[in-house]
Coordinates of C-alpha atoms and ligand atoms in Angstrom, one line a residue:
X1 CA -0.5 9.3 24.6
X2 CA 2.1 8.2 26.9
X3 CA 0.0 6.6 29.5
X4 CA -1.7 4.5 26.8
X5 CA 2.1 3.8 25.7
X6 CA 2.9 2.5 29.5
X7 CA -0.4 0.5 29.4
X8 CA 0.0 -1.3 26.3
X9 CA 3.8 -2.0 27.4
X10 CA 2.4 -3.7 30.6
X11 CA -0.5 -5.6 29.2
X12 CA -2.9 -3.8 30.3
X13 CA -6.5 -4.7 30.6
X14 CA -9.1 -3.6 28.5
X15 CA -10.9 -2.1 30.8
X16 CA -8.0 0.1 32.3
X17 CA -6.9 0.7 28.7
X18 CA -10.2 2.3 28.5
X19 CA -10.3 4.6 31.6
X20 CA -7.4 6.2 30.5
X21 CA -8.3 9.8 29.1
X22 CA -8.3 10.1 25.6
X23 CA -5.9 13.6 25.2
X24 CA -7.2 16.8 23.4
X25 CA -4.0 16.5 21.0
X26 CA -1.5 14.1 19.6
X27 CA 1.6 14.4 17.2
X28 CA 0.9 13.5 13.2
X29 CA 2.4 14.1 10.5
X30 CA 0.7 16.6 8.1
X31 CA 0.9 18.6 5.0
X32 CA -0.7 22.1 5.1
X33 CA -3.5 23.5 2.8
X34 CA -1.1 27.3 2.5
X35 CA 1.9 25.5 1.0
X36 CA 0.2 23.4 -1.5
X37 CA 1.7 25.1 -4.5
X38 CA 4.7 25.2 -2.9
X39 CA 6.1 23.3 -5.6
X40 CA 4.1 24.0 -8.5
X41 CA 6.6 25.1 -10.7
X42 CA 9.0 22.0 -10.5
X43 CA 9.5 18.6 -12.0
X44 CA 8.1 15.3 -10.0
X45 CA 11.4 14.5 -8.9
X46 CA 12.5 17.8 -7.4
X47 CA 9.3 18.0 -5.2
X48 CA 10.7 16.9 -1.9
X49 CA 8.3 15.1 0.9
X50 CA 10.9 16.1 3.3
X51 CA 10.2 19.9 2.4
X52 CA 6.3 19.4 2.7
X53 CA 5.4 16.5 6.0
X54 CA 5.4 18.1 9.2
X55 CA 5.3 16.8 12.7
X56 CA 2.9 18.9 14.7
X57 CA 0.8 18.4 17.5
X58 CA -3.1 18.3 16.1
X59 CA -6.6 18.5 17.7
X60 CA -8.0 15.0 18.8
X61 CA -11.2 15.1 16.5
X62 CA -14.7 14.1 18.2
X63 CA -15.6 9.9 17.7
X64 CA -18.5 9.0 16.0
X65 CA -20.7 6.3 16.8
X66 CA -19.6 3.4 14.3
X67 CA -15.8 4.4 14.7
X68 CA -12.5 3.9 16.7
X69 CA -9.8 5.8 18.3
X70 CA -6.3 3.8 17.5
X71 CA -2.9 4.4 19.3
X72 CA -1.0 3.7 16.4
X73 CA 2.2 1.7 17.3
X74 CA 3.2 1.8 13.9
X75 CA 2.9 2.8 10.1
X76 CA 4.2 2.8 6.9
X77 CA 4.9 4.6 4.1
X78 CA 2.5 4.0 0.9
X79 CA 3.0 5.4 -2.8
X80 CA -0.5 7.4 -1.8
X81 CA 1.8 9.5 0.6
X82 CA 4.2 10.2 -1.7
X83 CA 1.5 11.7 -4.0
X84 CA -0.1 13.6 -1.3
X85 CA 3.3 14.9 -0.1
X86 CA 4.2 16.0 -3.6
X87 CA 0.5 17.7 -3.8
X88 CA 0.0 15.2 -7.5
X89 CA -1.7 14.7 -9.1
X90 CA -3.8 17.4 -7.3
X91 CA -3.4 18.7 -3.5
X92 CA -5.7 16.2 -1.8
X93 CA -7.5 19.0 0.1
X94 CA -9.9 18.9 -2.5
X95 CA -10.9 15.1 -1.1
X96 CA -11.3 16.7 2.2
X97 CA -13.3 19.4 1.3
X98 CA -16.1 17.0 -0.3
X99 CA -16.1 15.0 2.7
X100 CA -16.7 17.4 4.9
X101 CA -20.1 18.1 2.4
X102 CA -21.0 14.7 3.6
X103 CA -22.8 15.0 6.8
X104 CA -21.5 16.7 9.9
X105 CA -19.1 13.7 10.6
X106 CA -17.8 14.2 7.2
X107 CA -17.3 17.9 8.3
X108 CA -14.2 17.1 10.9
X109 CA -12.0 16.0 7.8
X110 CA -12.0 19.5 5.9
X111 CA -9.2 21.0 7.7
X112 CA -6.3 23.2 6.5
X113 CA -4.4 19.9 7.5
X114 CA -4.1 16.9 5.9
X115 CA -3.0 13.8 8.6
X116 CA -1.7 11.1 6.3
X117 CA -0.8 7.7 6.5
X118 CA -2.7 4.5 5.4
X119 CA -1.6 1.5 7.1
X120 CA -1.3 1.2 10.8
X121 CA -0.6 -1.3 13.2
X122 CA -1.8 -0.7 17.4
X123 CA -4.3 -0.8 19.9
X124 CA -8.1 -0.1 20.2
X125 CA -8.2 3.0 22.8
X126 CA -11.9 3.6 22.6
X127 CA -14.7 2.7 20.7
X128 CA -18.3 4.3 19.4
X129 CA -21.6 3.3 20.9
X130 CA -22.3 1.5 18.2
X131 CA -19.4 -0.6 17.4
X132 CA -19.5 -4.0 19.1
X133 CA -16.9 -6.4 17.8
X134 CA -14.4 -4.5 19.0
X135 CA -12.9 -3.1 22.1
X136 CA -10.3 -1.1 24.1
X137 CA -6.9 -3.2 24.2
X138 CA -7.5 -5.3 21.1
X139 CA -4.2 -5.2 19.3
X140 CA -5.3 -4.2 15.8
X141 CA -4.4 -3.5 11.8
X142 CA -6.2 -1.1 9.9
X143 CA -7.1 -1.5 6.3
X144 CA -7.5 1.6 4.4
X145 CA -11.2 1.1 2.8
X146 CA -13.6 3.6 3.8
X147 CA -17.2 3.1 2.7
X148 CA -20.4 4.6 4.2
X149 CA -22.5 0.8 4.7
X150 CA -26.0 2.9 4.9
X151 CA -25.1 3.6 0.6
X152 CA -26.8 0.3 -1.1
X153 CA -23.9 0.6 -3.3
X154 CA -21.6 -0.1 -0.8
X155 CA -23.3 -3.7 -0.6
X156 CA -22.0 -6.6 -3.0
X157 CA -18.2 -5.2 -3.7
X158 CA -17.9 -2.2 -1.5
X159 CA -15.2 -0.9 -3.5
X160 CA -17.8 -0.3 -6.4
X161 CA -19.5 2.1 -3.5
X162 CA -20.3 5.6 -4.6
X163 CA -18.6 7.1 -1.7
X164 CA -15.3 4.7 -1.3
X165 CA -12.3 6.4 -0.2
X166 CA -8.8 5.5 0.9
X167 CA -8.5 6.3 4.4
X168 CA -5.7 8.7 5.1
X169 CA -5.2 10.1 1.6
X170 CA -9.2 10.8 0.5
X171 CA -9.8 11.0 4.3
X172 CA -8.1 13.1 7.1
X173 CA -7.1 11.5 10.4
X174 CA -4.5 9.2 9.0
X175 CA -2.3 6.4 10.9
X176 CA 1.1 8.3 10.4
X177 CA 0.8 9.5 13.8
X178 CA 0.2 8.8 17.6
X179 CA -3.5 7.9 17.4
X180 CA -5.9 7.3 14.0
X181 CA -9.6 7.8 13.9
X182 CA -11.0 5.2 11.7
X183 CA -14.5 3.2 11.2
X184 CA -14.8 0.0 13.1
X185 CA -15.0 -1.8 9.8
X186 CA -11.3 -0.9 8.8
X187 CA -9.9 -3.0 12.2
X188 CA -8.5 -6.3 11.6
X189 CA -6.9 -8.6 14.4
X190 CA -3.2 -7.9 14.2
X191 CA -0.8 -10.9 13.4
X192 CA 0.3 -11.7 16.8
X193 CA 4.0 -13.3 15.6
X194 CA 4.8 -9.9 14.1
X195 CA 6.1 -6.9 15.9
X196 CA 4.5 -3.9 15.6
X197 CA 6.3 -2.6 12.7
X198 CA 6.3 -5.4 10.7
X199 CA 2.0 -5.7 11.3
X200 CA 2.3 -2.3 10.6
X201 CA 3.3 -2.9 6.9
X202 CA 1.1 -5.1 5.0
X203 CA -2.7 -4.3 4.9
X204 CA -2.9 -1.6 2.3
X205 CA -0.4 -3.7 -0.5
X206 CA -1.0 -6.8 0.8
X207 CA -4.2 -6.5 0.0
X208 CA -4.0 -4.9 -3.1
X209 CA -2.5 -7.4 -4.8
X210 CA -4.3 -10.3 -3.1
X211 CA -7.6 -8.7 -4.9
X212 CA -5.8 -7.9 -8.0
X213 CA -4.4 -11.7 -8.0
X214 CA -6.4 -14.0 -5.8
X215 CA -9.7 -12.9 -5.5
X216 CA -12.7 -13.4 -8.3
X217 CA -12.9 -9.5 -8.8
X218 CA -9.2 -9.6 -10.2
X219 CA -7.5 -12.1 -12.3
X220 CA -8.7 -14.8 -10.4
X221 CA -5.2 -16.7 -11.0
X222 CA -5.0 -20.5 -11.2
X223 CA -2.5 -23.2 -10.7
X224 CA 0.2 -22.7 -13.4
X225 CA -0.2 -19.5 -15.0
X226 CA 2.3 -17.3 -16.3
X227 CA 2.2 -14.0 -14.0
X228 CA 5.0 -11.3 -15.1
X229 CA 5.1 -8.8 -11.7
X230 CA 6.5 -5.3 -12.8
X231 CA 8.4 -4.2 -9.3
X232 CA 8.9 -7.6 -8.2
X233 CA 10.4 -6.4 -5.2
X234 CA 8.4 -3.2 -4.4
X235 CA 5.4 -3.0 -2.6
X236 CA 2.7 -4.4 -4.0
X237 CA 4.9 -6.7 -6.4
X238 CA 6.8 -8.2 -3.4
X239 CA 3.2 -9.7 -2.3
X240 CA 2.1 -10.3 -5.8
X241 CA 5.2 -12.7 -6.0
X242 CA 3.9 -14.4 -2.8
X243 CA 0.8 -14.9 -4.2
X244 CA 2.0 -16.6 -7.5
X245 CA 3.8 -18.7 -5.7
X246 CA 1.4 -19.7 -3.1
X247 CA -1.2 -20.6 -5.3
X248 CA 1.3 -22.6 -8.0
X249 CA 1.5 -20.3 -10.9
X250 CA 4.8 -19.7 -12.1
X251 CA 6.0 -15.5 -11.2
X252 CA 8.6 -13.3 -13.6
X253 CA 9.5 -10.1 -11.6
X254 CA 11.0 -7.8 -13.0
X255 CA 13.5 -5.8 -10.8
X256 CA 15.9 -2.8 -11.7
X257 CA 19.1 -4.3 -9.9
X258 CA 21.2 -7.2 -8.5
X259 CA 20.5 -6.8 -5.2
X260 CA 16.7 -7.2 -5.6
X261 CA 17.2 -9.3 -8.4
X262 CA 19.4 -11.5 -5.4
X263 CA 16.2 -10.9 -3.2
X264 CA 14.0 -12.1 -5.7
X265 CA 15.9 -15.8 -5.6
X266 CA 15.9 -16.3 -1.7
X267 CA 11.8 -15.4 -2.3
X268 CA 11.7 -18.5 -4.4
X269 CA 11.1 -16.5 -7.9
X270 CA 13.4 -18.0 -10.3
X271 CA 12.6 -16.5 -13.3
X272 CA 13.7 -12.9 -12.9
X273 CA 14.6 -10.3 -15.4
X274 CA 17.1 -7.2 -14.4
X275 CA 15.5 -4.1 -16.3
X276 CA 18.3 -2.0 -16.0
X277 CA 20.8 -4.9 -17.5
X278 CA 18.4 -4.9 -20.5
X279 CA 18.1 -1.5 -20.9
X280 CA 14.3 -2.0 -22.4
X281 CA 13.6 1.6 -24.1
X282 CA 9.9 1.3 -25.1
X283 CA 9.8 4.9 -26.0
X284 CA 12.0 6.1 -28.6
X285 CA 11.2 9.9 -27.2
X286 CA 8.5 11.1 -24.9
X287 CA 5.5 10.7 -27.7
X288 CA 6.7 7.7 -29.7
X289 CA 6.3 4.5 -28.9
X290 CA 9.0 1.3 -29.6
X291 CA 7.2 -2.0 -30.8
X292 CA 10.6 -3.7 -31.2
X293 CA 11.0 -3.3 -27.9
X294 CA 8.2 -4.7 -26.5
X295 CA 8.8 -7.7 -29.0
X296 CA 12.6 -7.7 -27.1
X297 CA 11.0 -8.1 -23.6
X298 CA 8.3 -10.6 -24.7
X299 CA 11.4 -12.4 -26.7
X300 CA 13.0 -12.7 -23.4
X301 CA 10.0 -14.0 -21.3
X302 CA 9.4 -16.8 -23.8
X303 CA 13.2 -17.7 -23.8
X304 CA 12.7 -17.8 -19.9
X305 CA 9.6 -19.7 -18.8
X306 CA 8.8 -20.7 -22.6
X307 CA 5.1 -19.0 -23.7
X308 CA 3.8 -16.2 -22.8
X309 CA 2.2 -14.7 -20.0
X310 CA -1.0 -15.4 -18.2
X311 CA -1.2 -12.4 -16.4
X312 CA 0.3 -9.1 -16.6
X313 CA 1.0 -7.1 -12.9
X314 CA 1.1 -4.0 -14.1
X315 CA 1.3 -0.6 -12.4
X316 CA 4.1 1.3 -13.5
X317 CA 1.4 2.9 -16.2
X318 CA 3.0 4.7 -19.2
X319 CA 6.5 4.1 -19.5
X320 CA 5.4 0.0 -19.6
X321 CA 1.4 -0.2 -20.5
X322 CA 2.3 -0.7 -24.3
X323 CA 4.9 -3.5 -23.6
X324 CA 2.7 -5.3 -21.0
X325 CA -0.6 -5.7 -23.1
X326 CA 2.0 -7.0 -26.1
X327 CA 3.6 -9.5 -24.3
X328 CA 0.3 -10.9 -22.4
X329 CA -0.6 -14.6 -24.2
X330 CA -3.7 -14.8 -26.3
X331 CA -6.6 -14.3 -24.1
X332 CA -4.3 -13.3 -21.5
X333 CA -5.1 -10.2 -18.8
X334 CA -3.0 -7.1 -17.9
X335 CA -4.0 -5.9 -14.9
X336 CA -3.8 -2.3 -13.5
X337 CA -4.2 -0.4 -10.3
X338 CA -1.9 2.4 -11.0
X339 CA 0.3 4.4 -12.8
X340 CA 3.3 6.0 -11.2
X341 CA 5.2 6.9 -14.2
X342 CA 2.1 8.9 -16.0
X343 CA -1.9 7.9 -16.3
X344 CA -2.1 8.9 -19.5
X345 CA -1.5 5.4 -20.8
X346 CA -0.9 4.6 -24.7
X347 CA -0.6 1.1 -26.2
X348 CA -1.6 -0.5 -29.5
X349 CA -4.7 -1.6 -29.7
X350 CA -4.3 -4.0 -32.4
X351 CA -2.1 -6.3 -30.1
X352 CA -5.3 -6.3 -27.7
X353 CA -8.4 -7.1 -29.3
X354 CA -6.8 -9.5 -32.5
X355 CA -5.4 -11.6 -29.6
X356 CA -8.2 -11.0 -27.3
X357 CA -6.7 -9.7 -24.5
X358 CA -8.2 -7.9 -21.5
X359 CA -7.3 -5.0 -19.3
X360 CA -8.7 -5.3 -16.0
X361 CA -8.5 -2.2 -13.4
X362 CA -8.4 -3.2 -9.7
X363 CA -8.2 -0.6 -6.4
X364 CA -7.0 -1.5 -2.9
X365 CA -9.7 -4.5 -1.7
X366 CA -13.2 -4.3 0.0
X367 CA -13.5 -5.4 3.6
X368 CA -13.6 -9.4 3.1
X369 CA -10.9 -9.8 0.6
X370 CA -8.6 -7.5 3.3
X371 CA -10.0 -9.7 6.1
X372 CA -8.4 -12.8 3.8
X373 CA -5.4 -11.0 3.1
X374 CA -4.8 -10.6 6.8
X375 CA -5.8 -13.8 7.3
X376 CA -3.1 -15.1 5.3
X377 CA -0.2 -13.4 7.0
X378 CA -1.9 -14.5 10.5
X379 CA -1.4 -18.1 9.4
X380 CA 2.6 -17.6 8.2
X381 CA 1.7 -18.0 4.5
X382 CA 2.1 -14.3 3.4
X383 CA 5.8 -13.4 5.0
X384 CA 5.7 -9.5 5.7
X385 CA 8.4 -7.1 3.3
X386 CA 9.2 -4.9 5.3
X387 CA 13.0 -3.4 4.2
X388 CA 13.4 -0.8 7.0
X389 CA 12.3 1.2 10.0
X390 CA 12.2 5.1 10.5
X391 CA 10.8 7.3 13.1
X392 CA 7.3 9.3 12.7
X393 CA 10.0 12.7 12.9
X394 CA 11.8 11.3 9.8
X395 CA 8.6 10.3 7.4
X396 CA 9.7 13.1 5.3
X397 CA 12.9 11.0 5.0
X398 CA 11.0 7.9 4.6
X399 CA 8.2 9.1 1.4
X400 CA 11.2 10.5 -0.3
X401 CA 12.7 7.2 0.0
X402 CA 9.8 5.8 -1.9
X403 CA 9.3 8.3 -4.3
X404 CA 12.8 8.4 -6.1
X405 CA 12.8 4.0 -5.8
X406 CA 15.5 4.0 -3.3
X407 CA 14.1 1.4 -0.8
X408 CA 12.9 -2.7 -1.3
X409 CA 9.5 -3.6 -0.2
X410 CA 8.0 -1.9 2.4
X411 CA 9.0 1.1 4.9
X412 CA 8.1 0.8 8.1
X413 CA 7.7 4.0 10.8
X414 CA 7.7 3.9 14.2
X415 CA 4.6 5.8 16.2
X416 CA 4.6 5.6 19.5
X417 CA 6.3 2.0 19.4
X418 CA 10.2 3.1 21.0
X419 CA 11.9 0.2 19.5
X420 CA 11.5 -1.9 17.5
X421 CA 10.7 -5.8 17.4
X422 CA 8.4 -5.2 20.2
X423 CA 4.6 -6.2 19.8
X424 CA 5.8 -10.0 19.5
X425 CA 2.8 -11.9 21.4
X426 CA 3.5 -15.4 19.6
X427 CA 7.4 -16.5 19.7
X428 CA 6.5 -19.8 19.0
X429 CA 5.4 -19.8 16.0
X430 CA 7.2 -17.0 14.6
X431 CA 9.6 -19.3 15.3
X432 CA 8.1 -22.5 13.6
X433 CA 7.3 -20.0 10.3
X434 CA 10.9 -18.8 10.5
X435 CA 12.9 -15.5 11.0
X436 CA 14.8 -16.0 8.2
X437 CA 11.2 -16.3 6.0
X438 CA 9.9 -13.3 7.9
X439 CA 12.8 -11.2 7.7
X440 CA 14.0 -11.7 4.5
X441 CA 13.6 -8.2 3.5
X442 CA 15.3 -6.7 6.4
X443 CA 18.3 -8.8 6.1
X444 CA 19.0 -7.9 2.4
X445 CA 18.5 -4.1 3.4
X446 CA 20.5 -4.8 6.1
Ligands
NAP501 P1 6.9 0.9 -4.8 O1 7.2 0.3 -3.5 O2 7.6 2.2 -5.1 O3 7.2 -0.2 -5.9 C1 7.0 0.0 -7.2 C2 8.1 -0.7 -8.0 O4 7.8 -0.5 -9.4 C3 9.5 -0.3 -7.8 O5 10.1 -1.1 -6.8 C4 10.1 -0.4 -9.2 O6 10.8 -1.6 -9.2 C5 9.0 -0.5 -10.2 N1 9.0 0.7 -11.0 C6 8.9 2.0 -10.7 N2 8.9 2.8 -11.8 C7 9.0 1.9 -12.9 C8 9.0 2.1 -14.3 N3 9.0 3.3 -14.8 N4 9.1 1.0 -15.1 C9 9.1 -0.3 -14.5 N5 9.1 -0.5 -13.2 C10 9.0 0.6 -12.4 O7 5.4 1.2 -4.9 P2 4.1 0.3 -4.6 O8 3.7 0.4 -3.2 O9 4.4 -1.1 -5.1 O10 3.0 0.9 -5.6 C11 3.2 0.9 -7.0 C12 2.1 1.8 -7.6 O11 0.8 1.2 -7.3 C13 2.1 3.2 -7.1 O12 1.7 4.1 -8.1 C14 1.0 3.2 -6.0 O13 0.3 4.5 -5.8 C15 0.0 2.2 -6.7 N6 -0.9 1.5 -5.7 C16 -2.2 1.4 -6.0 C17 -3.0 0.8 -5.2 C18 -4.5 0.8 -5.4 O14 -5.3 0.3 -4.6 N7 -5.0 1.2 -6.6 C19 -2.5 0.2 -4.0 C20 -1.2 0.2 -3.8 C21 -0.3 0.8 -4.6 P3 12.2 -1.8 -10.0 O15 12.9 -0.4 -10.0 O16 13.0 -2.8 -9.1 O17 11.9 -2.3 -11.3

């Protein structure tokens, strides 16, 4: 991959990016089908990503006609990773093994390797015959839906498809390495006032919460509602904030310390509530629920922002389900895309359907509302969070980071990018948007 490297650091054309030979391997970071019960005696915590992702050199994997080769730049590290790494809920092998039932495309993907990653940031190297809005040396993103478009259910919303998956985590071939495979309808123009790293960071949360916020298929948000943001500062809850605030509702986050609570302030979010300080214990023990504290946090919203929420972001799952559908208004919507403490949720019914709440699930975004997401941080109205920067060799480092809560935001890894802040095309008006706005993350981390 070094040749495309030197090309893509000397502008290269597209047409000698594309008579470059695409190599018979690359370097990725895997897990391996033999040591997927390597931890299967432990507790979450004690299963260690930096024990289970490898760097190896892999087999480049044939293209298929709608799809793209990708020399990824840059990554980052997504909750999905951390799953995979820690093989939870299940190894993902399993998703690989029914795509390969697919069709003989879907064959490739069932290998005793798993190539993970689901954001990336880089260049087009090659394309399919059948792709045409794309080309070698188009500086791209890559959003993680991946839908077969010949399944009529994959029309409409494709995330109601039959056969969606999240590419690099229900798919092999992922962007935490040197080059992705990926389907031409994943690419989306990369922002060119961002370096590689920090393009590298958004698609897969950005666009998460944009559909679970902006779009019609989510909560559909509206000038002055009330959105409480669980994990103000984390992935997806460092966009969600963005979002409330863009489109003139009023954001709570919740944050589990000064620093991010600190963070949270220079964002613009005003009305923040330090979990830790509070020491909220909505579960008296493992199996019994504590109303009186869910009446504490809802106590505290109202003394904040003065009624009750709107909207719930919720995706912590168990240890905060039962407290976010109490303290959601009348009427009001909790809405869920995850569950990293435990999925299976418990909450009181009661508080639901006599105040006519909702729950509304939501999963990463189809192809449009990413396209919009993107869109939005290509203008300068959706600042990326990106906290800090590793190198592909340290992304067992990096998921670990992530999975015991130790980062802000977004980790970012560098692929075949050497440095970082390279990738810049548009100093200008990074500069009229602000490095202080764009690196607002970085700075607090640094
Ligand atoms: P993240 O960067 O780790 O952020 C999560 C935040 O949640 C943390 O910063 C933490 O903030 C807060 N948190 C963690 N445990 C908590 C608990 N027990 N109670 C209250 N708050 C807690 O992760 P992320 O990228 O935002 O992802 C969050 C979840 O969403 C993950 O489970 C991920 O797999 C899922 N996800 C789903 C989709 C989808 O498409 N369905 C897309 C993206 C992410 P504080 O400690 O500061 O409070």
């Amino acid at each position: 991959m070094q040749k495309f490297l030197e090309a893509i650091n000397n502008n290269a054309s597209s047409e000698e990016i594309a008579s470059i030979e695409i190599p018979e391997r690359y370097r990725a970071a895997v897990v391996l089908q033999e040591e997927q019960e390597m931890f299967e005696s432990l507790p979450s915590a004690e299963k260690d990503p930096r024990k289970s992702i490898h760097i190896q050199e892999v087999a480049t994997p044939e293209l298929a006609p709608d799809e793209a080769f990708v020399a990824v730049m840059a990554s980052s590290i997504n909750f999905n990773t951390v799953w995979t790494s820690i093989f939870e809920p299940l190894p993902t092998f399993g998703f690989l093994k029914r795509l390969g039932k697919d069709s003989i495309w879907g064959k490739r993907h069932d290998l005793p390797y798993h190539i993970v990653g689901s954001d990336a940031a880089g260049v087009v190297i090659k394309v399919g015959s059948a792709v045409r809005n794309w080309k070698p040396g188009d500086r791209v993103v890559i959003h993680c839906n991946y839908v077969d478009d010949q399944d009529p259910s994959a029309h409409n919303d494709s995330m109601l498809a039959a056969n969606q998956k999240i590419w690099g985590f229900e798919t092999n071939f992922g962007g935490l390495a040197d080059l992705a495979l990926v389907k031409a309808n994943q690419l989306m123009p990369k922002p060119k006032h961002l370096s590689w790293e920090e393009a590298a960071v958004n698609a897969l949360c950005n666009s998460t919460s944009y559909r679970m916020l902006v779009s019609k298929n989510g909560a559909d948000m509206k000038q002055g509602d009330v959105v409480f943001v669980w994990g103000a500062t984390g992935g997806i809850g460092g966009y969600a904030v963005q979002y409330v605030l863009n489109g003139g509702g009023i954001p709570i986050g919740v944050v589990s310390s000064k620093e991010k609570a600190s963070l949270l302030n220079d964002m613009g979010c005003n009305n923040v509530i330090n979990r830790k300080e509070k020491n909220y214990k909505f579960w008296q023990d493992e199996n019994t629920p504590d109303e009186s504290e869910w009446r504490r946090l809802g106590k505290d919203v109202r003394a904040m922002v003065g009624e009750d929420p709107d909207i719930v972001f919720e995706h912590p799952g168990r240890q905060t389900m039962g407290a976010s559908v109490f303290i959601a208004k009348r009427g009001g919507l909790i809405m869920t895309c995850a569950a990293t403490s435990g999925y299976m949720i418990e909450y009181d019914n009661r508080h639901l359907w006599m105040k006519l709440k909702a729950i509304k699930s939501s999963h990463f975004a189809n192809y449009q509302e990413a396209y919009e997401a993107n869109r939005l941080i290509c203008r300068g109205a959706i600042q990326p969070i990106l906290s800090t920067v590793h190198k592909l060799e340290n992304v067992g480092e990096a998921a670990y980071q992530v999975h015991h809560n130790l980062h802000d935001g977004k980790i970012g890894v560098l692929c075949l990018a050497e440095n970082e802040n390279m990738g810049i095309e548009d100093m200008e008006f990074r500069q009229k948007i602000g490095e202080d706005k764009i690196t607002m993350f970085r700075r607090h981390n640094a």
